[in-house]
Coordinates of C-alpha atoms in Angstrom, one line a residue:
X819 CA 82.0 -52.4 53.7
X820 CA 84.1 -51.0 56.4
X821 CA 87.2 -53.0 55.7
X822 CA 86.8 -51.8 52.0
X823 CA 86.7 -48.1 53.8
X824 CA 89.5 -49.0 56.3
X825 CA 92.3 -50.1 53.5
X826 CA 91.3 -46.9 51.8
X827 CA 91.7 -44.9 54.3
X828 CA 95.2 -47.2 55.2
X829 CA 96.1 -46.6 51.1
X830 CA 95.4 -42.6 51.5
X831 CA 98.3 -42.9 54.8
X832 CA 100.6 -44.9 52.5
X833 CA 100.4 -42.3 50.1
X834 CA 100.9 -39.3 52.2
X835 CA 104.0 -41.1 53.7
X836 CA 105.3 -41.9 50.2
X837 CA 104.9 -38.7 49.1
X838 CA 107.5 -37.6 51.8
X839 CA 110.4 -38.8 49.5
X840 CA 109.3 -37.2 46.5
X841 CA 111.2 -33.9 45.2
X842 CA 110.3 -31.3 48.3
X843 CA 113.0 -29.1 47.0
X844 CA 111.2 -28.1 44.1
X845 CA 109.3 -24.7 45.5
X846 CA 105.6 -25.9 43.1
X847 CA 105.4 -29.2 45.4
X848 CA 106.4 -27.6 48.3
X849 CA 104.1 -24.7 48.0
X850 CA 101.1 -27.5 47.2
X851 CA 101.9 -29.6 49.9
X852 CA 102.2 -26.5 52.2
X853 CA 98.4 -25.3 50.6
X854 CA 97.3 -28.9 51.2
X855 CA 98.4 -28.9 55.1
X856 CA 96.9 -24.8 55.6
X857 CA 93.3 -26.6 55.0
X858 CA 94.2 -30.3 56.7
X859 CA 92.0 -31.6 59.6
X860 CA 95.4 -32.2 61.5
X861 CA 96.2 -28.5 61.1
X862 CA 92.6 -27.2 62.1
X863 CA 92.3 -29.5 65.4
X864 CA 95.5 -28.1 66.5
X865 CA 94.2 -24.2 66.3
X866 CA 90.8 -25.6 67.8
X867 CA 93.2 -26.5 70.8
X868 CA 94.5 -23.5 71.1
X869 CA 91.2 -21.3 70.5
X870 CA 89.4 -23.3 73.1
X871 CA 92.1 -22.9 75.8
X872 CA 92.5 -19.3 75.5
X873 CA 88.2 -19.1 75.7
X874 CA 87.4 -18.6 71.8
X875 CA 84.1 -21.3 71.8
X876 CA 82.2 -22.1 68.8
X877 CA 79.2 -20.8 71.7
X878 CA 80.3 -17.1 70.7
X879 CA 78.6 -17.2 67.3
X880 CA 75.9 -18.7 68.8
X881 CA 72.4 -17.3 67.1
X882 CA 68.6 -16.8 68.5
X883 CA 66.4 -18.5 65.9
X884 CA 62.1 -19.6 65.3
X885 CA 60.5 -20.9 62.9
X886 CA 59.3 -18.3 60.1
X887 CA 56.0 -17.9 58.4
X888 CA 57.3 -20.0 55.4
X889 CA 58.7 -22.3 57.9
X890 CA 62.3 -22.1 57.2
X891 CA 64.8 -20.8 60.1
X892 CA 64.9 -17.3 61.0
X893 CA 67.4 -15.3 63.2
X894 CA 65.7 -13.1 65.9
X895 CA 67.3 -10.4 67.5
X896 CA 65.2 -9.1 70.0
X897 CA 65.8 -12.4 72.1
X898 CA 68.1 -13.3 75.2
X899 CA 71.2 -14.6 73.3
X900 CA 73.9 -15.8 76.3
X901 CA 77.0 -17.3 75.3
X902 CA 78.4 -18.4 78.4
X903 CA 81.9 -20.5 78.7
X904 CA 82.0 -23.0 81.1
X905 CA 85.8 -23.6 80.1
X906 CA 86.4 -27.3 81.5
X907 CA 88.6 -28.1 78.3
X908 CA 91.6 -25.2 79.7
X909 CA 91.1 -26.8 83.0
X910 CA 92.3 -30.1 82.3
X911 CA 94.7 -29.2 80.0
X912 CA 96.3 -27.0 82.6
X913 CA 95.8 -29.9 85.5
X914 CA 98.0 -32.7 82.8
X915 CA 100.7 -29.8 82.3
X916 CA 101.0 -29.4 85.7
X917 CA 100.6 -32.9 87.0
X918 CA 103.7 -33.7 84.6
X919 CA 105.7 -30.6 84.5
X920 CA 104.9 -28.4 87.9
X921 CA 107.7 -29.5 89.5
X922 CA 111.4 -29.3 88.0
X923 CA 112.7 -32.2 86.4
X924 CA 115.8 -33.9 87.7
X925 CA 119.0 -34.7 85.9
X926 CA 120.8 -37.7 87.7
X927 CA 124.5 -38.8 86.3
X928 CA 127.7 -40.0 88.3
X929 CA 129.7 -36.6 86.6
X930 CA 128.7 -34.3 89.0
X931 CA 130.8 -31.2 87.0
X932 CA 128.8 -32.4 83.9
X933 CA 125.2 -32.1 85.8
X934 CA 126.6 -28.4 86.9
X935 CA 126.8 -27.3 83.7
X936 CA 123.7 -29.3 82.4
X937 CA 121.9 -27.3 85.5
X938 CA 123.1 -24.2 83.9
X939 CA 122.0 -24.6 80.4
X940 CA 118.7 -26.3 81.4
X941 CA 117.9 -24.3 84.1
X942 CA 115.3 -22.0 84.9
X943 CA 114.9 -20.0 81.5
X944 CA 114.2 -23.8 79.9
X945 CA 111.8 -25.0 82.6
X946 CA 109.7 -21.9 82.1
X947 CA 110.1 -22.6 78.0
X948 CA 109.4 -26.4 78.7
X949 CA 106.4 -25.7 80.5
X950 CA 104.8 -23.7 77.9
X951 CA 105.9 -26.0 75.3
X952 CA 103.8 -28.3 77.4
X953 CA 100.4 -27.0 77.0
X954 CA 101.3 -26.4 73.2
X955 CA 101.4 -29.7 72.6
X956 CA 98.2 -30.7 74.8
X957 CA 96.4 -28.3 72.2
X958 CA 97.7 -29.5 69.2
X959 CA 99.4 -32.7 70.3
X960 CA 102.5 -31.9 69.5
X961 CA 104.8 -28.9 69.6
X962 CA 108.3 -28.4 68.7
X963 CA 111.7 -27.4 70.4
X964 CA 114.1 -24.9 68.5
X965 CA 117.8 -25.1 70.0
X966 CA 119.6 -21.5 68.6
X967 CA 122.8 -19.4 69.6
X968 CA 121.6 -16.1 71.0
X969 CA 123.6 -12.9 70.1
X970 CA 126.4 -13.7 72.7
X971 CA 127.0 -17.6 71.9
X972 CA 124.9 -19.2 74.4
X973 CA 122.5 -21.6 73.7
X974 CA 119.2 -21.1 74.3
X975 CA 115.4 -22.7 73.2
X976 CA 112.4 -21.4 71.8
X977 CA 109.0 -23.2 71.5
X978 CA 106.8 -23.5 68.7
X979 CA 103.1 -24.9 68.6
X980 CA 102.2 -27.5 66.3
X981 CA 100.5 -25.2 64.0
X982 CA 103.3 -23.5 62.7
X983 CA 105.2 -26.5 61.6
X984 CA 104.8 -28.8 59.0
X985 CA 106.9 -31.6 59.3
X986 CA 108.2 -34.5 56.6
X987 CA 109.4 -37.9 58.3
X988 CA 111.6 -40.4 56.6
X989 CA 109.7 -43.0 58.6
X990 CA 106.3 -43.7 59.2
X991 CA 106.7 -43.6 63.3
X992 CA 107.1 -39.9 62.6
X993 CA 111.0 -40.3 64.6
X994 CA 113.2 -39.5 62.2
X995 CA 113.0 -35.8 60.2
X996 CA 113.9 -35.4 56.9
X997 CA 113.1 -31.4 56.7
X998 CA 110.3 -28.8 57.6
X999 CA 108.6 -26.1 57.3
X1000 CA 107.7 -23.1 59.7
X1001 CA 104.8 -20.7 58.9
X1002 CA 103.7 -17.8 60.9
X1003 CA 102.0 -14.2 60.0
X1004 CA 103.8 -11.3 60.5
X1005 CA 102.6 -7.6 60.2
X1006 CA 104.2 -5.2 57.3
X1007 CA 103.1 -1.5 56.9
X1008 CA 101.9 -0.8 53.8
X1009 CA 101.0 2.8 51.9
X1010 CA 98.1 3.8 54.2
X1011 CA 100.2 3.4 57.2
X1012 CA 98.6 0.8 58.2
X1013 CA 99.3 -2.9 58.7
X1014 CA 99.0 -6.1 56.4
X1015 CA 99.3 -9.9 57.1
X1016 CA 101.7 -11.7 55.5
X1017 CA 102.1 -15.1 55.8
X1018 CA 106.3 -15.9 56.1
X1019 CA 108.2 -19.6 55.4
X1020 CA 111.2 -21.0 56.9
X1021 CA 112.4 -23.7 55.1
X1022 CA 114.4 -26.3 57.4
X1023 CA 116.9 -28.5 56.2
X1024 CA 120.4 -29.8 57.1
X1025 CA 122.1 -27.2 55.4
X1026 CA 120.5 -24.5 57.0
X1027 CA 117.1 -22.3 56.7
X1028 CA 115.8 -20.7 53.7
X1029 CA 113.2 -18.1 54.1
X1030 CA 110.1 -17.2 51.9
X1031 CA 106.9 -15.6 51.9
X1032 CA 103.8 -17.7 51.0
X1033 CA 101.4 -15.5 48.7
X1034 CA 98.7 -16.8 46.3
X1035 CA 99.5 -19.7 46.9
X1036 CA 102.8 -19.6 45.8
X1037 CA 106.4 -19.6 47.2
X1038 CA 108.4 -16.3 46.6
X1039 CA 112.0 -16.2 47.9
X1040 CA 112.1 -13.6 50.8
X1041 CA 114.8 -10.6 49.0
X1042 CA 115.1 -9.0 53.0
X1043 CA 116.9 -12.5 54.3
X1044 CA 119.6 -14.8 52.7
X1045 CA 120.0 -18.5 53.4
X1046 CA 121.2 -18.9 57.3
X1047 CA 123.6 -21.6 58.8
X1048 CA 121.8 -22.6 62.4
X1049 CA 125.0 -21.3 64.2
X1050 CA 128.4 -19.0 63.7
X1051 CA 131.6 -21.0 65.2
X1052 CA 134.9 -18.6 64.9
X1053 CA 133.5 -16.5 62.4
X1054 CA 132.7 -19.2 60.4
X1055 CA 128.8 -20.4 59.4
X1056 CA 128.3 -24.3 60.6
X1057 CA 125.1 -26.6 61.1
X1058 CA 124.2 -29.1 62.9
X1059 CA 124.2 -32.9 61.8
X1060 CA 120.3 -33.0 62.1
X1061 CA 117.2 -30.3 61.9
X1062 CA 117.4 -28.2 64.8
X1063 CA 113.4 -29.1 65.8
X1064 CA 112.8 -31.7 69.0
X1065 CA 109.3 -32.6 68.9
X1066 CA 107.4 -33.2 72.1
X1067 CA 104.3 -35.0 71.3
X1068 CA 101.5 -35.3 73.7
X1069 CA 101.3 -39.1 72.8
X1070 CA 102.4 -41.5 69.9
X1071 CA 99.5 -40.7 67.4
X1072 CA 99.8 -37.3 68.5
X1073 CA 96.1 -36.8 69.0
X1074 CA 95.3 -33.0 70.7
X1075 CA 93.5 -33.4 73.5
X1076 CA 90.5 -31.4 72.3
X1077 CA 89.9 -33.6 70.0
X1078 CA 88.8 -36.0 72.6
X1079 CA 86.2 -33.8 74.1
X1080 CA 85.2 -30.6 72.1
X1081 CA 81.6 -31.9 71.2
X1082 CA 80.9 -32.3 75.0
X1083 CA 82.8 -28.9 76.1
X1084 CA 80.2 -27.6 73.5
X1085 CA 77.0 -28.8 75.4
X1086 CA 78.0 -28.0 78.5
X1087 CA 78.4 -24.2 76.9
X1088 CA 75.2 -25.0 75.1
X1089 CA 73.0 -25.8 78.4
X1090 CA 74.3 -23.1 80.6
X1091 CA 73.4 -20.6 77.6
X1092 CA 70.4 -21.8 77.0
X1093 CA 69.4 -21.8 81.0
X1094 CA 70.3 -18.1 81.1
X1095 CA 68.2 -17.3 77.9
X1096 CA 64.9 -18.8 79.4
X1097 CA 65.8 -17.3 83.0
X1098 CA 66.0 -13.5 81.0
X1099 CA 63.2 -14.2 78.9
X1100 CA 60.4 -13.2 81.6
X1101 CA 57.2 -12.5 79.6
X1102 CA 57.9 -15.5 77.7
X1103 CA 57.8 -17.6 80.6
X1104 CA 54.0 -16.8 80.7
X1105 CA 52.0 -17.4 77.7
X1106 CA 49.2 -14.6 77.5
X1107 CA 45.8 -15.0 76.5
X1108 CA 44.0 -11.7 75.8
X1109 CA 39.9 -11.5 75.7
X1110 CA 38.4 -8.4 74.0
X1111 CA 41.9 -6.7 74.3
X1112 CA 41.4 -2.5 73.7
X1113 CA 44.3 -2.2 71.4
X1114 CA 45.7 -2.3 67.6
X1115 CA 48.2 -5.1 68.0
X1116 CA 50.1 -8.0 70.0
X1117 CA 53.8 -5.5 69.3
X1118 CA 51.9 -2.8 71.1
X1119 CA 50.4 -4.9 74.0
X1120 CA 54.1 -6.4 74.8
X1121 CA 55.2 -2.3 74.2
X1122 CA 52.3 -1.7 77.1
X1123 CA 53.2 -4.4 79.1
X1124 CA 57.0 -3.8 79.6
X1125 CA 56.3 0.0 79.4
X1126 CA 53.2 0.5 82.4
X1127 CA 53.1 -3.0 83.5
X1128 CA 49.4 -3.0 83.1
X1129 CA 46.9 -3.3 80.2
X1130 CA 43.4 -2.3 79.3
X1131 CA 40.3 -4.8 78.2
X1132 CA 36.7 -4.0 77.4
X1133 CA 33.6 -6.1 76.7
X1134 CA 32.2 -6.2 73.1
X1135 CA 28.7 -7.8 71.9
X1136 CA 28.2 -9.3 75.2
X1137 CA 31.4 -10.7 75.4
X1138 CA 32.8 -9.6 78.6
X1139 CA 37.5 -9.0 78.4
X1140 CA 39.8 -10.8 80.3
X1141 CA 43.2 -11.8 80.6
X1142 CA 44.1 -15.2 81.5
X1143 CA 48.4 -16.9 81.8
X1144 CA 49.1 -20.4 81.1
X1145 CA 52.7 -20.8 82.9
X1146 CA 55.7 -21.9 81.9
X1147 CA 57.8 -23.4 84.3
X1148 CA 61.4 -23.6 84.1
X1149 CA 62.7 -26.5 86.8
X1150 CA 66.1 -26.2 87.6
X1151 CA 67.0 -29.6 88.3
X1152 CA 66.6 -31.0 84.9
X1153 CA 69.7 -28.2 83.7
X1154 CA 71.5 -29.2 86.8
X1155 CA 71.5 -33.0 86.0
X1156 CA 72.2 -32.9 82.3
X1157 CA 75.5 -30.3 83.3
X1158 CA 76.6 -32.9 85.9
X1159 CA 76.6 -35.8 83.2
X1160 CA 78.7 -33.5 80.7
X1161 CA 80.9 -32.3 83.2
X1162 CA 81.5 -35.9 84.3
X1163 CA 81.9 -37.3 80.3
X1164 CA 84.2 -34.4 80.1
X1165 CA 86.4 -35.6 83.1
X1166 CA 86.6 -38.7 82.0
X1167 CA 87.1 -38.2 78.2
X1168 CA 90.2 -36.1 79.2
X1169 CA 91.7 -38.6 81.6
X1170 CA 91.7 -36.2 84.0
X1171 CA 90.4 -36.2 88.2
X1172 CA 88.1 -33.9 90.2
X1173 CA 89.3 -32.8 93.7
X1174 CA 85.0 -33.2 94.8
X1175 CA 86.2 -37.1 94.3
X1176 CA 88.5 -37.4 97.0
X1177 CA 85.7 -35.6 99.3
X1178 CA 83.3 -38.1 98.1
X1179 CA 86.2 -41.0 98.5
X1180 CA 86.3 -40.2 102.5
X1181 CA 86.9 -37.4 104.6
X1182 CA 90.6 -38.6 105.1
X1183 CA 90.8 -40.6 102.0
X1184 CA 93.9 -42.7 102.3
X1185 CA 96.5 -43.6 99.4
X1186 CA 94.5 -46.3 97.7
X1187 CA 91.9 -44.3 97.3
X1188 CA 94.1 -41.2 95.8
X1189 CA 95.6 -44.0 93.5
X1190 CA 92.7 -45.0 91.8
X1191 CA 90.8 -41.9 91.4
X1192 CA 94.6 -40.8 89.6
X1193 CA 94.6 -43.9 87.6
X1194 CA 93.5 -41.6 84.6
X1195 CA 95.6 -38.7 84.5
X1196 CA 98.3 -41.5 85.4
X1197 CA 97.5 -43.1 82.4
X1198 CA 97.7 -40.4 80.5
X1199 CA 101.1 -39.1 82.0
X1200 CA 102.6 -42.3 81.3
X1201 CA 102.1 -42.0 77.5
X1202 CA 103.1 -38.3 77.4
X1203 CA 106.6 -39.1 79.6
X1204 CA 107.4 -41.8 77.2
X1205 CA 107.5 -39.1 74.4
X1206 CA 109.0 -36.2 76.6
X1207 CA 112.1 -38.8 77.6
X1208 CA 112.8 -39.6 73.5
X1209 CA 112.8 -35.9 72.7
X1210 CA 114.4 -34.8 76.0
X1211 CA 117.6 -36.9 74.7
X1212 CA 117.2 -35.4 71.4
X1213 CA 117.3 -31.9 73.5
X1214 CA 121.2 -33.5 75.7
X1215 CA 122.2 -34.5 71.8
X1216 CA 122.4 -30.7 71.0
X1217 CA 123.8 -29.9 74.8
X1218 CA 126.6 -32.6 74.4
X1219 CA 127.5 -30.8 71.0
X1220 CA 127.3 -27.0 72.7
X1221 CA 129.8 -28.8 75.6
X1222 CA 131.9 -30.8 73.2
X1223 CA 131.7 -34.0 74.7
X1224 CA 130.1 -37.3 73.6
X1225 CA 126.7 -38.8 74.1
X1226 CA 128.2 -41.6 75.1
X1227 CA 130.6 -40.1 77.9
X1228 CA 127.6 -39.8 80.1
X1229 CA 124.5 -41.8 81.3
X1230 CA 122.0 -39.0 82.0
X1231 CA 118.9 -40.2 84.2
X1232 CA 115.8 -37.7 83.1
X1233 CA 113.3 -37.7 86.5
X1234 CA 109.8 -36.2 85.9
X1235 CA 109.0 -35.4 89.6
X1236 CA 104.6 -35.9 89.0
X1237 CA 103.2 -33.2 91.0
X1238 CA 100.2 -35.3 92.5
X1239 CA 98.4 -36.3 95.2
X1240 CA 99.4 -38.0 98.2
X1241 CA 97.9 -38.7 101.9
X1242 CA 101.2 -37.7 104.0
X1243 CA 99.8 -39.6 107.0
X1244 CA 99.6 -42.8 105.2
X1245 CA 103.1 -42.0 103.8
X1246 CA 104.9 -41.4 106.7
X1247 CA 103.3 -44.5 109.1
X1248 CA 104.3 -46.5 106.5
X1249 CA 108.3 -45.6 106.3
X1250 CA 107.6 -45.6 110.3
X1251 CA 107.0 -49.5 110.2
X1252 CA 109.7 -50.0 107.8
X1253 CA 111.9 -48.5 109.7
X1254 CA 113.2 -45.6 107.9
X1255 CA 114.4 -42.4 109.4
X1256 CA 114.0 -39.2 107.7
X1257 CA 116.7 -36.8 108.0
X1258 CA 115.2 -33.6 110.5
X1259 CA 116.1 -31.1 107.4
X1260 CA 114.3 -33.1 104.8
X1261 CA 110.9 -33.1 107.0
X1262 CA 111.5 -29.1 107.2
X1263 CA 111.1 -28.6 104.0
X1264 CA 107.9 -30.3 103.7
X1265 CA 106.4 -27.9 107.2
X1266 CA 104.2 -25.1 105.0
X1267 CA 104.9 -22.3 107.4
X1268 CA 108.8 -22.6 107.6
X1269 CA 110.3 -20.6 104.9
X1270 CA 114.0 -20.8 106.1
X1271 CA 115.0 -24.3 106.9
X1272 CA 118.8 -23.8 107.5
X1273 CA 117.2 -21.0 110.5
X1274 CA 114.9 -23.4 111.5
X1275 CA 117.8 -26.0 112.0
X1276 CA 120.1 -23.1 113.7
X1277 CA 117.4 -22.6 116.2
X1278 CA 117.0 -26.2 116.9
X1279 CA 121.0 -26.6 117.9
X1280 CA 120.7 -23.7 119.6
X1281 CA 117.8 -25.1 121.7
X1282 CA 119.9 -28.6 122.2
X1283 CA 122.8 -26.8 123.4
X1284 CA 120.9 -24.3 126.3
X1285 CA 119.3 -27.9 127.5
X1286 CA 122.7 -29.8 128.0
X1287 CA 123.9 -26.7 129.5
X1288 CA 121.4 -26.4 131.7
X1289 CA 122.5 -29.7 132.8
X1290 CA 125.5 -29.7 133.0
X1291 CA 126.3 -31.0 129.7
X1292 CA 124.0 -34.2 130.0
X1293 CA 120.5 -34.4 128.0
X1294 CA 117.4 -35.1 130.1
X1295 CA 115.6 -38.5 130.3
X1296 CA 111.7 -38.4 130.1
X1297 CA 111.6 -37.9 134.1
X1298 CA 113.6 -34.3 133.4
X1299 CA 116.8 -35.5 135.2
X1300 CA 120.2 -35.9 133.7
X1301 CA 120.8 -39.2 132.6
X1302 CA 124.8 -40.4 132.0
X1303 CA 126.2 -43.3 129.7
X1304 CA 126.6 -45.6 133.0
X1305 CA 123.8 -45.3 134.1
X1306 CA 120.5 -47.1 133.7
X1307 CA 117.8 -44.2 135.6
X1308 CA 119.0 -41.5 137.4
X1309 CA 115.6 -41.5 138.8
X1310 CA 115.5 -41.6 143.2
X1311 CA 114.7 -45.5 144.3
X1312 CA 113.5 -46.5 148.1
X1313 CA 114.1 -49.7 150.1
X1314 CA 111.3 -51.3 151.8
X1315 CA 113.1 -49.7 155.1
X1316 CA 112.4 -46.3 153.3
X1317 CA 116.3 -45.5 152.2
X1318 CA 116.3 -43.5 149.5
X1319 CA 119.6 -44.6 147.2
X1320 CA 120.8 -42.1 144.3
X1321 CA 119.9 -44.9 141.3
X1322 CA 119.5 -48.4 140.8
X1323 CA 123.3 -49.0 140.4
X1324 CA 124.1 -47.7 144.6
X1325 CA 120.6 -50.0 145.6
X1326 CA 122.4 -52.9 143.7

């Protein structure tokens, strides 16, 4: 019954979460739980994320296969075999990284000094990092941030994709880390002069990193490093009071987002494939019947065919030869529509919008419209902020230490600014009938083709001040005549006699 599968599966959890508090220190367990995690489902979906945004599709071992004369499968090889990527998957991976981290994110506290400095550590170096870390965690949904001290003190950040880390909670939320483990491959040379693949271990814990290589199997403590402290204050080796790894996960159950669509990014490869493969395959699209044919076999009547494009018949026993097709057509349309209903699951299993919608929405679609064909992505966004914020203040816990001052001395706002869509018409009627003015050097900024505001707003004074001089020092009413504080039009007024008076004040 499925609630007799559901508590086992629930009991299996339970166990892998109790597990977490058993001995991990021992290098045996460690090694088997690190074997264990190498062949998990969690660990290959996260690679799968990775292969299928860089373009590695399960379409490139793709094989040409018929039926063979004991009617088991056979592989062909003299067929058309495409295998052609239609990469949708990279696509809207790259459109949720962007939507949520193209633009800078904003640091907001009353200490202006202390947002300086938090500028400075978290500037430019760790937007680019961010951003990478990003799409690591769209792949394998969740990646990790390493704080470190570079050769000359400063703090810096490194990334690392949820592949390489394996991770043991205290808590079942998956918010509080005990210790963990970092593999990756690295080359050594061996006799030949060439290269082999070693697979290294870092070990870390609160009292520092431990380094190993993992071979057979087994753990065998790496004789080229010692145990490390995270950082050297004075001289003197110190660590942190927590494991120097932030994880950003993509959302709370840290699904990848391949996961959500691979089977569908796989048809759509599939179809286009197999549409090229019957387009190339031109004798085959014509089934040939031969009458009396003047040869030894069908291989050399195809060698004949593609060779002189012609071929020889003769009559036998009053049988007169001939050669007679029974077509094949391929129609188009039926490929066409079957892509379009992939493409479309695929949009929609990723959460993600198509820019053909908002041509299809209107040719000026206004901000409703925008709205609900983001509702998705938004969606989506809203999840993955929620876990960006938590490990963002894990990421000012380690600045605050760096600057020496205390998480509570300052009230840091984090502002994802969403690079979206918006109708600026629609925006800027609407603050018109609120009432709201807009600073001129703000609307600059937004004109495309003005690359240097503060010129632009130099050329504009300059402009204001030849126009009062040109008149003496009084701007111009709509009528192009100077117009002064007492008076109401400086435009010329007549009298029914004809007298022309300077304004309306002399008439009066």
């Amino acid at each position: 019954m499925w609630w007799y599968n559901f508590l086992s599966w629930a009991g299996k959890k339970m166990m892998i979460a109790a597990n977490n508090k058993i001995n991990l220190t021992d290098e045996r367990t460690l090694a088997m739980r690190i074997t264990n995690w190498l062949a998990s489902e969690t660990r290959h979906y996260q690679i799968l994320g990775e292969r299928y945004y860089i373009g590695e599709h399960d379409i490139l071992a793709k094989k040409r296969t018929v039926l063979g004369q004991n009617g088991e499968i056979e592989e062909v090889h003299n067929l058309p075999n495409n295998k052609r990527i239609d990469n949708q998957y990279a696509k809207y991976a790259d459109q949720k990284n962007n939507y949520i981290l193209g633009k800078p994110i904003t640091f907001k506290c009353e200490d202006e000094e202390y947002i300086e400095k938090l500028n400075k550590i978290l500037g430019k170096r760790f937007r680019r990092t961010l951003k990478q870390l990003g799409i690591d965690s769209i792949n394998g949904g969740i990646a990790w941030l390493c704080p470190y001290y570079d050769e000359e003190g400063e703090l810096r950040f490194r990334n690392f994709p949820g592949y390489e880390i394996l991770p043991f909670w205290n808590d079942r939320s998956h918010t509080d880390l005990e210790m963990a483990v970092r593999l990756y491959l690295e080359e050594k040379p061996n006799a030949t002069s060439e290269f082999d693949v070693i697979q290294k271990v870092e070990l870390y814990t609160k009292r520092g990193i431990d380094y190993y290589i993992f071979e057979g199997n087994k753990l065998i403590p790496d004789v080229t490093k010692e145990h490390a402290a995270y950082m050297t204050v004075d001289g003197k080796a110190r660590n942190w009071n927590r494991i120097p790894l932030i994880p950003f996960k993509f959302n709370g159950k840290e699904i990848p987002l391949i996961k959500r669509c691979k089977s569908l990014q796989d048809a759509v490869n599939e179809i286009i494939s197999s549409f090229k493969d019957v387009m190339e395959e031109d004798t085959r699209n014509t089934i040939i019947v031969l009458d009396n044919y003047d040869g030894q076999n069908l291989g050399e009547f195809r060698k004949n065919l593609a060779q002189y494009g012609a071929i020889k018949v003769r009559s036998a026993d009053g049988a007169k030869g001939d050669v007679r097709t029974l077509r094949i057509e391929v129609n188009y349309s039926n490929y066409e529509s079957i892509l379009a209903i992939f493409r479309t699951a695929i949009k929609h299993n990723c959460r993600g919008y198509d820019y053909s919608d908002l041509n299809k929405a209107a040719a000026d679609p206004n901000q409703m419209n925008i709205k609900s064909i983001l509702s998705d992505v938004d969606i989506d966004a809203n999840d993955t902020e929620i876990e960006y914020q938590a490990a963002l203040e894990d990421v000012l816990w380690f600045v605050n230490k760096h600057l020496g001052v205390s998480d509570d001395e300052h009230d840091v706002e984090v502002i994802f600014n969403r690079d979206g869509i918006i109708n600026e018409v629609d925006i800027m009627q609407m603050l018109i009938a609120a009432g709201v003015r807009i600073p001129n050097e703000l609307l600059l900024h937004q004109v495309p083709f003005i690359n240097n505001v503060e010129e632009a707003l130099d050329l504009l004074k300059k402009e204001e001040k030849e126009a009062l001089d040109a008149y003496g020092g009084v701007m111009p009413d709509a009528g192009g005549l100077p117009k002064t504080a007492n008076q109401r039009s400086t435009r010329p007024v007549k009298n029914a006699g004809g007298t022309v008076y300077g304004n309306e004040q002399q008439r009066k």
